[in-house]
CSV table of C-alpha atoms in Angstrom, one decimal:
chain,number,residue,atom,x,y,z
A,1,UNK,CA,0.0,0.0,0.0
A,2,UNK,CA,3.0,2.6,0.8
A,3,UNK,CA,5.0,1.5,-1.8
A,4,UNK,CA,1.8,2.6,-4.0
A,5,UNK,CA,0.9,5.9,-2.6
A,6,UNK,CA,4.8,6.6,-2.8
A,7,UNK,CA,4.9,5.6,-6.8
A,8,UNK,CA,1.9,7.5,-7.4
A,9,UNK,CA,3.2,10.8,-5.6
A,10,UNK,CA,6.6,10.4,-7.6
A,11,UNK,CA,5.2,9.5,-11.3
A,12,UNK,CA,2.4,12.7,-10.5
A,13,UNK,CA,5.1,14.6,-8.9
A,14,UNK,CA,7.7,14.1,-12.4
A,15,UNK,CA,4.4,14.9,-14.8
A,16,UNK,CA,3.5,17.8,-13.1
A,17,UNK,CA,6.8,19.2,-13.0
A,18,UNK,CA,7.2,18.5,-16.8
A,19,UNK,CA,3.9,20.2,-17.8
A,20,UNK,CA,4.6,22.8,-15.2
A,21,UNK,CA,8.1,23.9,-16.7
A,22,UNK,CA,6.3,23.9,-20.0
A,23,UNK,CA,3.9,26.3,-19.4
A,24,UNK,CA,5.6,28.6,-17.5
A,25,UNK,CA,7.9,29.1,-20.2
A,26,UNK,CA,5.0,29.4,-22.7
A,27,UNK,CA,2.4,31.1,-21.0
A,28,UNK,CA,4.0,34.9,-21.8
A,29,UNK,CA,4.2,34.1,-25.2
A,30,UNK,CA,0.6,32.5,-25.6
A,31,UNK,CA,-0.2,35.5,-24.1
A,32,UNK,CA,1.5,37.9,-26.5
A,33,UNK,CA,0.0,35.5,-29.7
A,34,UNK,CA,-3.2,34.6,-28.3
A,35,UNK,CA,-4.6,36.7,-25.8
A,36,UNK,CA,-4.9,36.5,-22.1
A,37,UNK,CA,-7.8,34.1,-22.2
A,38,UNK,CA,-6.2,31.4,-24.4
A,39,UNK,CA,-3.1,31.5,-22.5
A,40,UNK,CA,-5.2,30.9,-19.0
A,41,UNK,CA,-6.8,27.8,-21.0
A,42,UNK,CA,-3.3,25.9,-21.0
A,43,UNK,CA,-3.8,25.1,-17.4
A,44,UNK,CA,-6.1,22.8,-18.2
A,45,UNK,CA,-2.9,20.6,-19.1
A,46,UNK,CA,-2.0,20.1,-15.4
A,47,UNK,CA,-5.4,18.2,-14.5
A,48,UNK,CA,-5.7,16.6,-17.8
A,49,UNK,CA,-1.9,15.0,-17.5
A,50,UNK,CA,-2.7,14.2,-13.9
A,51,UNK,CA,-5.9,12.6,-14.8
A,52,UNK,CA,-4.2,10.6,-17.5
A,53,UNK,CA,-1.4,9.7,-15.4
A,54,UNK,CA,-3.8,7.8,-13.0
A,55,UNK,CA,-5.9,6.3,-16.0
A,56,UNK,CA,-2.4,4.9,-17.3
A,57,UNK,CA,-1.8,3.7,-13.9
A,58,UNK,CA,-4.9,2.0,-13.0
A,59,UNK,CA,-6.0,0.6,-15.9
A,60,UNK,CA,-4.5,-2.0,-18.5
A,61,UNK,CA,-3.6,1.1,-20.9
A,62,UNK,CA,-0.8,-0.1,-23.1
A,63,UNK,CA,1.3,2.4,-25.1
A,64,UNK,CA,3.1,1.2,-28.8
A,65,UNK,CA,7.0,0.4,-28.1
A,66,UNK,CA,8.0,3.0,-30.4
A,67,UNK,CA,5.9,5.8,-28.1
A,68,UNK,CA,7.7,4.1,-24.6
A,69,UNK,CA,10.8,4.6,-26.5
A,70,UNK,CA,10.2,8.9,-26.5
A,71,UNK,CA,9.3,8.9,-22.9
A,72,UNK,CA,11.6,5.9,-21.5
A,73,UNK,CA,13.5,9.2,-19.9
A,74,UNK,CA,10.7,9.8,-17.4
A,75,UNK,CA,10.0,6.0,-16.9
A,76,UNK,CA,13.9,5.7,-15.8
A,77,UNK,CA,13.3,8.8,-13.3
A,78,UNK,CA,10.3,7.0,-11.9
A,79,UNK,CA,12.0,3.8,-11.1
A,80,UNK,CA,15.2,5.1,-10.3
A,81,UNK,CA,13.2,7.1,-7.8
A,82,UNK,CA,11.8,4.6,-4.9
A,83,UNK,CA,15.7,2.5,-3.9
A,84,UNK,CA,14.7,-1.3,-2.9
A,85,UNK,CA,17.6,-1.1,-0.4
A,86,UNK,CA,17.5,-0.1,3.4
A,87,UNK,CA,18.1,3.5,4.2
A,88,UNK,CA,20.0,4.2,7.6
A,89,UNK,CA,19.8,0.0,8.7
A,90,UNK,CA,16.1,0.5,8.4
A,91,UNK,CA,14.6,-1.6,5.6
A,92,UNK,CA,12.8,0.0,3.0
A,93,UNK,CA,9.6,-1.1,3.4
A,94,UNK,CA,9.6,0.3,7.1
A,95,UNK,CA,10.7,3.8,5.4
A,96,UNK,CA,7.8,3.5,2.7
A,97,UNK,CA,5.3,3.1,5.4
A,98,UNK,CA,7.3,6.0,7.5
A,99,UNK,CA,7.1,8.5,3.9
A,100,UNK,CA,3.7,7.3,3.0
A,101,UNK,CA,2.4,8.5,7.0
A,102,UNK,CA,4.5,11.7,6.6
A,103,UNK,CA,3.1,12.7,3.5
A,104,UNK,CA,-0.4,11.9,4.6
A,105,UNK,CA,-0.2,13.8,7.5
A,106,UNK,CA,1.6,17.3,6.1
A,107,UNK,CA,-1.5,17.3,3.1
A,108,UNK,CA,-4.3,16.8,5.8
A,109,UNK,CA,-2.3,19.8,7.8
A,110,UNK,CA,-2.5,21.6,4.9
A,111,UNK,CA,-6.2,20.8,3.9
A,112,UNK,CA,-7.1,22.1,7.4
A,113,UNK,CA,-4.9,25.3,7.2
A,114,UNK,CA,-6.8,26.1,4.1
A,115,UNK,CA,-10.3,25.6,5.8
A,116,UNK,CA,-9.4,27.2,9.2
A,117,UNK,CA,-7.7,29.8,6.6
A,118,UNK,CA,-11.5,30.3,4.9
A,119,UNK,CA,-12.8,30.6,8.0
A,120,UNK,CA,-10.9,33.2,9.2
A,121,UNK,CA,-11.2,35.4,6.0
A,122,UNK,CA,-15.1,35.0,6.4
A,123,UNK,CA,-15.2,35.8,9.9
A,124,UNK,CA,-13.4,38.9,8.7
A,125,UNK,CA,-15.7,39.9,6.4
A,126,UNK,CA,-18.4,40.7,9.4
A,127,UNK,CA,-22.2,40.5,8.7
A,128,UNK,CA,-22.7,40.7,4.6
A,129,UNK,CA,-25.5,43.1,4.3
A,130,UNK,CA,-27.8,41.9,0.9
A,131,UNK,CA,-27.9,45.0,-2.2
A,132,UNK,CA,-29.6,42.8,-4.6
A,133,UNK,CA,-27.2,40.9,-6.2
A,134,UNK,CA,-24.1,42.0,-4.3
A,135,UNK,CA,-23.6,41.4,-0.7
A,136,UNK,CA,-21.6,44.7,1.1
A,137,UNK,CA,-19.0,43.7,3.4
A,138,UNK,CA,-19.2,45.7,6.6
A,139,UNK,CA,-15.2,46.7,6.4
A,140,UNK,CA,-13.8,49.0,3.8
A,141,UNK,CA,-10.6,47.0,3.2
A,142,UNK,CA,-12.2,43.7,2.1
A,143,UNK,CA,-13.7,43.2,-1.5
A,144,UNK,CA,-14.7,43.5,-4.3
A,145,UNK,CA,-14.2,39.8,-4.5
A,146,UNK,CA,-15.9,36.6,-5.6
A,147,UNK,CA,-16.4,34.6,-2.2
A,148,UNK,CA,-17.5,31.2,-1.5
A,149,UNK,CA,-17.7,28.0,-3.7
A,150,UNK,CA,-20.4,25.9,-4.2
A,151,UNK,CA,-23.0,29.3,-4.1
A,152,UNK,CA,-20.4,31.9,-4.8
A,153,UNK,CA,-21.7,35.8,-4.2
A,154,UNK,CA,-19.7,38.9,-5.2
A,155,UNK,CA,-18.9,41.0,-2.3
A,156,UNK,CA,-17.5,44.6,-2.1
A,157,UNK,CA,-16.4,47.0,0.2
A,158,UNK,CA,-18.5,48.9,2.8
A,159,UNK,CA,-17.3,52.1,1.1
A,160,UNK,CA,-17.6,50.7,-2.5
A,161,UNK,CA,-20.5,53.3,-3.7
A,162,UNK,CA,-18.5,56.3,-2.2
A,163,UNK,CA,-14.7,55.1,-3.7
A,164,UNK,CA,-15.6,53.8,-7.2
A,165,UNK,CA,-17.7,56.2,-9.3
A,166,UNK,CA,-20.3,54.8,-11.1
A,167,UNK,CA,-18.2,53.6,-14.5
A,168,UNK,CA,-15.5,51.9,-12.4
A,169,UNK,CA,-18.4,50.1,-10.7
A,170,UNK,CA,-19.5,48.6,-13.7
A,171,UNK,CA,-16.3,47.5,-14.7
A,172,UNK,CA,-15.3,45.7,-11.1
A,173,UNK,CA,-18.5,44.3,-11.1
A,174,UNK,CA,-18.1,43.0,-14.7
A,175,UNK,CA,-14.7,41.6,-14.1
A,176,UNK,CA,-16.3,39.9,-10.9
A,177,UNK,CA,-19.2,38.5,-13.1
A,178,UNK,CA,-16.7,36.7,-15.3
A,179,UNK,CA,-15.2,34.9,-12.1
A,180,UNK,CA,-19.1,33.7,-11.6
A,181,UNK,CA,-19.3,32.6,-15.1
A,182,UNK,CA,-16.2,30.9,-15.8
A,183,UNK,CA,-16.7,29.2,-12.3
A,184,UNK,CA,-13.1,30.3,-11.0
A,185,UNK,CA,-13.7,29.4,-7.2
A,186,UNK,CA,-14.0,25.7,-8.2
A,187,UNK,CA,-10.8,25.7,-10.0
A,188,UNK,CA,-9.1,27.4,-7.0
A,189,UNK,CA,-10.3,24.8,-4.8
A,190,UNK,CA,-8.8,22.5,-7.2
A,191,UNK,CA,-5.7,24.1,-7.2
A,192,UNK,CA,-5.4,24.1,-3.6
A,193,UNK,CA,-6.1,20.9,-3.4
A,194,UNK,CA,-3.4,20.0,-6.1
A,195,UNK,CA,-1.1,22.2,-3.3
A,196,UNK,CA,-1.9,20.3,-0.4
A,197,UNK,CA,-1.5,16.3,-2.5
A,198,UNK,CA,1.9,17.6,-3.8
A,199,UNK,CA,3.1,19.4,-1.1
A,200,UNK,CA,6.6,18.5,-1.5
A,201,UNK,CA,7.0,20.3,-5.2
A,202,UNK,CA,8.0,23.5,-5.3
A,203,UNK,CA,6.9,24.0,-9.3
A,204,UNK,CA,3.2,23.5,-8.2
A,205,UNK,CA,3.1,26.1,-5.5
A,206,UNK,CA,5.3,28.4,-8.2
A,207,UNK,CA,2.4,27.4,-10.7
A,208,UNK,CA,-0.3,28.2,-8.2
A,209,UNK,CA,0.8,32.0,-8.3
A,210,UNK,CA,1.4,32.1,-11.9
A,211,UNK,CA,-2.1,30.5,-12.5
A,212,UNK,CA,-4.2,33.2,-10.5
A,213,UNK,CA,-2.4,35.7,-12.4
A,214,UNK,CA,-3.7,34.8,-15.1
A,215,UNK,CA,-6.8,33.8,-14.0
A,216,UNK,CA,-7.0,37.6,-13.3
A,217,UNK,CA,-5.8,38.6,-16.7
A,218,UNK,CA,-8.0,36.8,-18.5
A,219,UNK,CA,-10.9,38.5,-16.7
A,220,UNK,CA,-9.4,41.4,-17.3
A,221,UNK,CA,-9.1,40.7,-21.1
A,222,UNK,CA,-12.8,39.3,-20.9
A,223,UNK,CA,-13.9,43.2,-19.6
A,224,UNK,CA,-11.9,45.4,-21.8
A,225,UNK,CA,-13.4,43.1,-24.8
A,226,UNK,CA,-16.6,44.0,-23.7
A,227,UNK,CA,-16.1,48.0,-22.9
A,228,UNK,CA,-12.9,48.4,-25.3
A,229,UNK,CA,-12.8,52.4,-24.7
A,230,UNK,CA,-12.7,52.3,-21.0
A,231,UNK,CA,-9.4,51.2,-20.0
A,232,UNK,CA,-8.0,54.7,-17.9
A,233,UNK,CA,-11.1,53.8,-15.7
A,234,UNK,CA,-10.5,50.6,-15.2
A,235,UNK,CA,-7.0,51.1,-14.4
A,236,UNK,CA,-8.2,54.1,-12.0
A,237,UNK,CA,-10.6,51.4,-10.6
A,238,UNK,CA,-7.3,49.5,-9.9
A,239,UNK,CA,-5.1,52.0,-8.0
A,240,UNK,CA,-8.3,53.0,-5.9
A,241,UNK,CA,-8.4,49.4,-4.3
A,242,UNK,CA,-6.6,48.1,-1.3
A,243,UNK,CA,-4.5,45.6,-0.8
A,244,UNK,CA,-6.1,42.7,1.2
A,245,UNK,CA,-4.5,41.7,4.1
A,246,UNK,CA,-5.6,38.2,3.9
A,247,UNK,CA,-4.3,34.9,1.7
A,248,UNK,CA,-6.1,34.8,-1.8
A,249,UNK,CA,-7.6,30.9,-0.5
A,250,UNK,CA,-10.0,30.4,-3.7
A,251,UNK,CA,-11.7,33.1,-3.4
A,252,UNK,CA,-11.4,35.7,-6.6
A,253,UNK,CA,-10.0,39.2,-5.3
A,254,UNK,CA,-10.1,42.2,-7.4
A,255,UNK,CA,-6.8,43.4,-6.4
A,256,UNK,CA,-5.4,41.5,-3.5
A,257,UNK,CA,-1.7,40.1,-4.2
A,258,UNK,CA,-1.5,39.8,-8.1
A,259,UNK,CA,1.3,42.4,-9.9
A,260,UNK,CA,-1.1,45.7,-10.6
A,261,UNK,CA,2.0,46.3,-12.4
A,262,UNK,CA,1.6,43.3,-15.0
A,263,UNK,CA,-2.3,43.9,-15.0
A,264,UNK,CA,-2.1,47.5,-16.0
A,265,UNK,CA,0.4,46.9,-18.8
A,266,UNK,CA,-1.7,43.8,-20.2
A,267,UNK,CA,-4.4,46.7,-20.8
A,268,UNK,CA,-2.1,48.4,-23.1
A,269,UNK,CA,-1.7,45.7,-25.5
A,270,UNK,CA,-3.7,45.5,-28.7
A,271,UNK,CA,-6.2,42.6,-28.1
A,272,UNK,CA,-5.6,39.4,-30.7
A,273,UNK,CA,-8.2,39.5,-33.8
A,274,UNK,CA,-10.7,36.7,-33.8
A,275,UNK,CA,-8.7,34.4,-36.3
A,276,UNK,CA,-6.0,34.7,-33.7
A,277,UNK,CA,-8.3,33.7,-30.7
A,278,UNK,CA,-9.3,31.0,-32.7
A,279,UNK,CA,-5.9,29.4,-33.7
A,280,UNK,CA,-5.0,30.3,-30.6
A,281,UNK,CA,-7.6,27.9,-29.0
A,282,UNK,CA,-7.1,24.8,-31.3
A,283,UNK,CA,-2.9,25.0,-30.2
A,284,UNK,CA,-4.1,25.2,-26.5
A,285,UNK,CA,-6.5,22.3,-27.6
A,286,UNK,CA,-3.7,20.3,-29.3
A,287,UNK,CA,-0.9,21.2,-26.5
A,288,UNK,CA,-3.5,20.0,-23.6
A,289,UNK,CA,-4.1,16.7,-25.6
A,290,UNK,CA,0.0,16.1,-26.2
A,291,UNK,CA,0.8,16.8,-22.1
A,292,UNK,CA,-2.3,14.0,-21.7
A,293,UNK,CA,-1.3,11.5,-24.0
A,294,UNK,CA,2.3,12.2,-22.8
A,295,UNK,CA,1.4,11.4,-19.6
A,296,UNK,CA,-0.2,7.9,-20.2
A,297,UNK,CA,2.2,6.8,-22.1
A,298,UNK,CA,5.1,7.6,-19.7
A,299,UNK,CA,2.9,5.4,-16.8
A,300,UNK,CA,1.3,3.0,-19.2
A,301,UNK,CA,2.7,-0.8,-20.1
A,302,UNK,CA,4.0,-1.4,-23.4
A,303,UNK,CA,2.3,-2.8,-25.9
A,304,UNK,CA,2.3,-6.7,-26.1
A,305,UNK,CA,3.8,-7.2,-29.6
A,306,UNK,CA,1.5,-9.9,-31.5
A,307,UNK,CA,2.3,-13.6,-32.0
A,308,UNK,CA,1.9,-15.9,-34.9
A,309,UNK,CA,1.5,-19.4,-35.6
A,310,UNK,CA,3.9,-20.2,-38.8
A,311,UNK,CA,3.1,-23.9,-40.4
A,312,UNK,CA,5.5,-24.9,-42.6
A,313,UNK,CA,6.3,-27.5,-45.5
A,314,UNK,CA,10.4,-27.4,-46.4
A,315,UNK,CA,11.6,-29.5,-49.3
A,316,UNK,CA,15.6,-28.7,-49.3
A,317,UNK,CA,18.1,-30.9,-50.9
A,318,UNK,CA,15.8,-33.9,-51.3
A,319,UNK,CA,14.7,-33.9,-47.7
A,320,UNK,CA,11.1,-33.0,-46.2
A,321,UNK,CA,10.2,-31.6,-43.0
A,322,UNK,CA,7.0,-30.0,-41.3
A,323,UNK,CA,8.2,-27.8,-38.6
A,324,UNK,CA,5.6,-25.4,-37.3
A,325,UNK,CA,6.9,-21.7,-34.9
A,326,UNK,CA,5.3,-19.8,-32.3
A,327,UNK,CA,6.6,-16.6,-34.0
A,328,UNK,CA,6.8,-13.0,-31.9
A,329,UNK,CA,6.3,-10.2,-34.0
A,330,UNK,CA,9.3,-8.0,-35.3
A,331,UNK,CA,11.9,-10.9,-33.6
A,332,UNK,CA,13.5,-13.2,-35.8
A,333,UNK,CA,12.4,-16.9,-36.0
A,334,UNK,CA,14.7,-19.5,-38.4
A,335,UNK,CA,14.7,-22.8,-39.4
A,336,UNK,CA,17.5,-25.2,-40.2
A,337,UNK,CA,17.4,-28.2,-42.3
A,338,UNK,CA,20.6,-30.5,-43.7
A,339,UNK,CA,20.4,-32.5,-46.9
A,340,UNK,CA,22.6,-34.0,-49.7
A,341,UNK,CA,23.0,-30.3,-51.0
A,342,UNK,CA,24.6,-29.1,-48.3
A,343,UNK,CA,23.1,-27.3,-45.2
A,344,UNK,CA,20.1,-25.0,-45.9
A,345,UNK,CA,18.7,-22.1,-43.1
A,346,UNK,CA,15.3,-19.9,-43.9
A,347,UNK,CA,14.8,-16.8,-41.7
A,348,UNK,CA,11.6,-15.8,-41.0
A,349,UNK,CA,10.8,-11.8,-39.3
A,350,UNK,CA,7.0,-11.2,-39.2
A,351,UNK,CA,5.5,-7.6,-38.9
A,352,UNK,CA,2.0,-7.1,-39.1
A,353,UNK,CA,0.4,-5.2,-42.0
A,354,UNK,CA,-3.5,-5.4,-40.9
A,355,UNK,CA,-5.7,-7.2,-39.0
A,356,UNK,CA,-6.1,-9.7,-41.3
A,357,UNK,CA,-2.5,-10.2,-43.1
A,358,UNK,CA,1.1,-10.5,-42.0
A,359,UNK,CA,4.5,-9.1,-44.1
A,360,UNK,CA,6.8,-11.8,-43.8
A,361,UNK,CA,10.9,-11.2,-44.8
A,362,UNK,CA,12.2,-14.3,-45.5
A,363,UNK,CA,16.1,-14.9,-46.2
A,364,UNK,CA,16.9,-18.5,-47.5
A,365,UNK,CA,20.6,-19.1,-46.8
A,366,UNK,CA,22.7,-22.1,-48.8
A,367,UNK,CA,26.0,-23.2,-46.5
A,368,UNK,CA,25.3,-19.8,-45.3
A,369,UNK,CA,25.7,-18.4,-48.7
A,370,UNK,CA,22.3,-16.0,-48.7
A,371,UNK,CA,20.3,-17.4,-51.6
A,372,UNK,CA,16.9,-15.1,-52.0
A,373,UNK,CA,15.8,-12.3,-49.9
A,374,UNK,CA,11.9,-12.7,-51.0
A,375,UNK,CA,9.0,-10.6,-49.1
A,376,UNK,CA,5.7,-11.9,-48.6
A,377,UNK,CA,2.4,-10.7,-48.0
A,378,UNK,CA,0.3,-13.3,-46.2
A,379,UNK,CA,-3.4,-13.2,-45.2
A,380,UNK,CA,-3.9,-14.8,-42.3
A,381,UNK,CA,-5.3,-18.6,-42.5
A,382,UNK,CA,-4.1,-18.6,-46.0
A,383,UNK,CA,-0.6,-20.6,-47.9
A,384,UNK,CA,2.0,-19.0,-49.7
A,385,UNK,CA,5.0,-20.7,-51.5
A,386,UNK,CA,8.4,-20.2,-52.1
A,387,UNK,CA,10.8,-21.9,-54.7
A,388,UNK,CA,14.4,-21.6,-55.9
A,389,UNK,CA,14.8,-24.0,-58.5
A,390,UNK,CA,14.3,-27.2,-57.9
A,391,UNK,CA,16.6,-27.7,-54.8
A,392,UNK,CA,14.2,-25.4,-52.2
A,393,UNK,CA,10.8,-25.0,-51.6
A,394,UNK,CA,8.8,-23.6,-49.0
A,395,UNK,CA,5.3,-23.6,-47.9
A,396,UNK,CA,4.1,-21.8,-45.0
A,397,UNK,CA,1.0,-20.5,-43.3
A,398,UNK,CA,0.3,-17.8,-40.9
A,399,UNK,CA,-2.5,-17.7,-38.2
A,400,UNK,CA,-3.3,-16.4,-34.9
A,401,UNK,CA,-2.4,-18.6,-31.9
A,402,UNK,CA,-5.1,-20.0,-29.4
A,403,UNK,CA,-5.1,-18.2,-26.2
């Protein structure tokens, strides 16, 4: 049971770190191509590759040999990873069961700081009194914000009415609108929770801070898409607001500790046309499916490479023989049979052309003189023949073994 939670931590621990690295090198210049938006879309590659990794793991998935070959690098990490030997006199499995506790017990602490953490932040928040849609916080340093997660509510300031004038009210509450409709507190939570199971990885809680960031950006892209000509307010609307004094937790703060100064410049760049946003979205699309399949194929089995049954009839030098193989696809299989003529040897390699017919390269060898090199396509079930002269002939037939 250790030894499984530890291989699980370690393989999601070496994926994440790969897609991590991958995107915080590319997110900038998705950015500067694509927009804001599509560059916030490629962290849907950290779930996805996660996800895969525990498909690959805990299912029968099995992967081609020549895709294992690409990722044997991260296959090598993963076992090299977990030593069988004893560490300090102890044996291993005592220090599995020791890591596997250990780790347990630093997520659940962290699980708890994060709820205690929520708590607190609410408790700060005071009595929430109800303006329609929008609850008014009852301090003037907390909010505008998106708070809570199943029923998330936006809340602002007690002062908001007399700090914001009306236009940059109707941009903070748009920018908080998207956080409703793209569902952002849910994918907080996630990403804490991502935090707390990989605790130990310093990439993930690097990528938690570039991933509200963006978060924020692309709300801020979604708003000035929407009101184009209003960006000296909304900027004003971002110097006006505090800095909150608590932890972001999953809740969605207007400003609280994301760089105003990255923010304000992202409002200066010329948004992306549509054909942009568009290509833009089908390489996020085709990068979120690579780091995926990536990541089941560097935890999946290999491919069990097919076997054939291979009946033959050899007439060499006068003598006959039957001899029937149990023939394992792309490994070399040969028969040898002596007669008056001398000592003749037919090769056999099989590689499989469809689901009905094999390729079969055979090399007929005289007193290891090679002879003929002939190829053969054979469906399965069915004969072929080969001749040289009248000294050699072969007949063989192909066909799937019984299980």
């Amino acid at each position: 049971m250790a030894n499984d939670i530890l291989h699980t931590l370690l393989a999601a621990s070496l994926i994440a770190g790969a897609v991590i690295a991958l995107l915080c090198a590319a997110r900038a210049p998705l950015r500067r191509a694509f927009g804001a938006a599509v560059a916030y879309m490629a962290w849907a590659a950290v779930p996805i590759a996660l996800a895969a990794t525990a498909l690959a793991m805990l299912s029968t998935v099995r992967m081609p040999a020549q895709v294992q070959q690409v990722v044997a690098p991260l296959r090598h990490l993963a076992s090299a990873g977990l030593p069988a030997a004893g560490i300090a006199g102890m044996p291993w499995q005592q220090w599995q069961t020791w890591l596997a506790a250990a780790w347990l017990a630093v997520a659940v602490a962290m699980l708890a700081w994060y709820g205690v953490a929520h708590r607190r932040y609410r408790k700060q928040l005071g009595p929430l009194r109800r303006d329609g849609s929008l609850y008014h916080s009852m301090h003037t340093d907390e909010g505008p914000a998106v708070v809570g997660l199943w029923r998330p509510v936006i809340v602002v300031p007690a002062d908001f009415a007399a700090r914001y004038t009306p236009q940059e009210q109707q941009l903070i509450l748009a920018h908080e609108a998207v956080h409703l409709r793209r569902r952002d507190p849910l994918m907080n939570a996630l990403c804490a929770l991502l935090q707390c199971a990989l605790w130990f990885h310093p990439l993930v809680h690097l990528a938690a801070r570039r991933f509200r960031l963006d978060q924020e950006l692309a709300c801020d892209a979604a708003v000035m898409h929407a009101h184009p000509g209003l960006k000296r307010s909304y900027a004003d609307a971002m110097l006006k607001t505090q800095m909150s004094t608590q932890a972001a937790l999953i809740h969605c703060h207007w400003q609280s500790t994301h760089p105003l100064k990255e923010r304000i410049m992202q409002l200066q760049q010329t948004p992306p046309t549509r054909l942009r946003r568009v290509f833009g979205r089908i390489t996020i699309t085709a990068l979120v499916a690579a780091c995926g399949y990536g990541a089941m194929a560097a935890n999946a089995g290999v491919a069990s490479p097919d076997k054939y049954m291979v009946t033959m009839k050899l007439s060499a030098g006068g003598e006959s023989s039957s001899p029937a193989l149990l023939v394992q696809e792309g490994v070399q299989a040969a028969v040898t049979s002596t007669g008056k003529g001398g000592k003749w040897c037919t090769e056999l390699m099989l590689t499989k052309a469809s689901a009905s017919s094999v390729f079969v390269k055979a090399v007929i060898k005289h007193d290891d003189r090679v002879i003929s090199s002939p190829g053969l396509l054979v469906p399965i079930g069915e004969t072929a023949t080969v001749g040289v002269d009248d000294q050699f002939k072969l007949q063989l037939a192909v066909s799937k073994p019984r299980d």
